[in-house]
GROMACS .gro file of C-alpha atoms in nm:
model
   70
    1UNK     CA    1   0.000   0.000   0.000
    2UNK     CA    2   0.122   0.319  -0.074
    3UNK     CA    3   0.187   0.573   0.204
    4UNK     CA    4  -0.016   0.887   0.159
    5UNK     CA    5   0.070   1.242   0.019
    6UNK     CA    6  -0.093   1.378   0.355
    7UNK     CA    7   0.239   1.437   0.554
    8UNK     CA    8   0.187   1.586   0.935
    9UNK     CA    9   0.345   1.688   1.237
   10UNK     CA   10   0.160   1.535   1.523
   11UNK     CA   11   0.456   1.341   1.658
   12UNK     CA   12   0.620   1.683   1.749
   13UNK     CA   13   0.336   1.838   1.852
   14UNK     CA   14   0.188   1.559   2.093
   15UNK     CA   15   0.560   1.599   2.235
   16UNK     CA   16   0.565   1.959   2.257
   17UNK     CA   17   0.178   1.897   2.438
   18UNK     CA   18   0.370   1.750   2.740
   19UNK     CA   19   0.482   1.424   2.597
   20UNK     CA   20   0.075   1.345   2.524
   21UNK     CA   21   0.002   0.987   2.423
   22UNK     CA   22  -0.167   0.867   2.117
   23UNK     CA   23  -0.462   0.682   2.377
   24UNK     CA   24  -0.477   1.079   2.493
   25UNK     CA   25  -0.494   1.273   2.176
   26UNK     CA   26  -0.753   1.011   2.062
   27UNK     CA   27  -0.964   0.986   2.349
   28UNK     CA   28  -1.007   1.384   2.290
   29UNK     CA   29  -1.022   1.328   1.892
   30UNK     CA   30  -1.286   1.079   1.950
   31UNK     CA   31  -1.094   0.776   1.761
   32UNK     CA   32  -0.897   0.482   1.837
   33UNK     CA   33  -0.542   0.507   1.960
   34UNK     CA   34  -0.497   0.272   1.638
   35UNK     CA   35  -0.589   0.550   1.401
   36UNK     CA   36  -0.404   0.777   1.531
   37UNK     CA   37  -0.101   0.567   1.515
   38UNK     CA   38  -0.166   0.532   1.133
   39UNK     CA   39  -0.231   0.846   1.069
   40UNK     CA   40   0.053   0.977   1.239
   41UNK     CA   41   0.285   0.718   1.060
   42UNK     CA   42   0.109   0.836   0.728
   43UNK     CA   43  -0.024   0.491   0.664
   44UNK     CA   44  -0.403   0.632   0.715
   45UNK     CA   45  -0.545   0.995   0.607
   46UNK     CA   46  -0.706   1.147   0.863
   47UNK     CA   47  -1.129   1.246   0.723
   48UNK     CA   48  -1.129   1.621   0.713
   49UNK     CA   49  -1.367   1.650   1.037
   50UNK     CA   50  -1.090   1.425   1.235
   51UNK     CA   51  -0.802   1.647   1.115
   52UNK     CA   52  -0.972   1.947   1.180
   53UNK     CA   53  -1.008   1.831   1.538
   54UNK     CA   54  -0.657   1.723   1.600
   55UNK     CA   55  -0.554   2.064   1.498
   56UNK     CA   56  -0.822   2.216   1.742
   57UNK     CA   57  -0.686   1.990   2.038
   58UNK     CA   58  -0.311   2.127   1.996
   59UNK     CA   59  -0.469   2.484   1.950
   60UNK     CA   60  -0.289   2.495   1.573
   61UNK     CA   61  -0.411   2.616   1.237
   62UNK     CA   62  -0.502   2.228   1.057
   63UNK     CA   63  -0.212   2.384   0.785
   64UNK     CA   64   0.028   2.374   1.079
   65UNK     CA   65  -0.056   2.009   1.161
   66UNK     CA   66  -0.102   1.915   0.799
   67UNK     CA   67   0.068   1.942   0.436
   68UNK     CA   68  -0.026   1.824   0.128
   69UNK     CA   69   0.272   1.692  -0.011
   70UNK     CA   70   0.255   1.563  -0.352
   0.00000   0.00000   0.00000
């Protein structure tokens, strides 16, 4: 499977958060700790409603979380 063009920073930024876990950022995303370990590993894009979300729990723009990366 090919990984997606849908690069992000949520690694950093769950570090920067105080070392947050992925069971944390998805029990406030409202998704598995599973998706966000493939999303974050760019095996899984995030739907736009989840990405908007993970942007609004680290208080970020989504563009500062996300790229498009052709």
């Amino acid at each position: 499977m090919k990984p997606c063009a849908i690069k992000n920073h949520i690694r950093r930024l769950r570090f920067e958060a105080g070392e947050m876990s992925q069971q944390a950022l998805a029990e406030r995303v409202g998704v598995t700790r599973q998706t966000i370990n493939a999303i974050e590993q760019g095996k899984y894009s995030p739907s736009l409603e989840a990405a908007f979300r993970i942007a609004e729990v680290f208080g970020r723009p989504i563009t500062e979380v996300f790229e498009y990366a052709p």
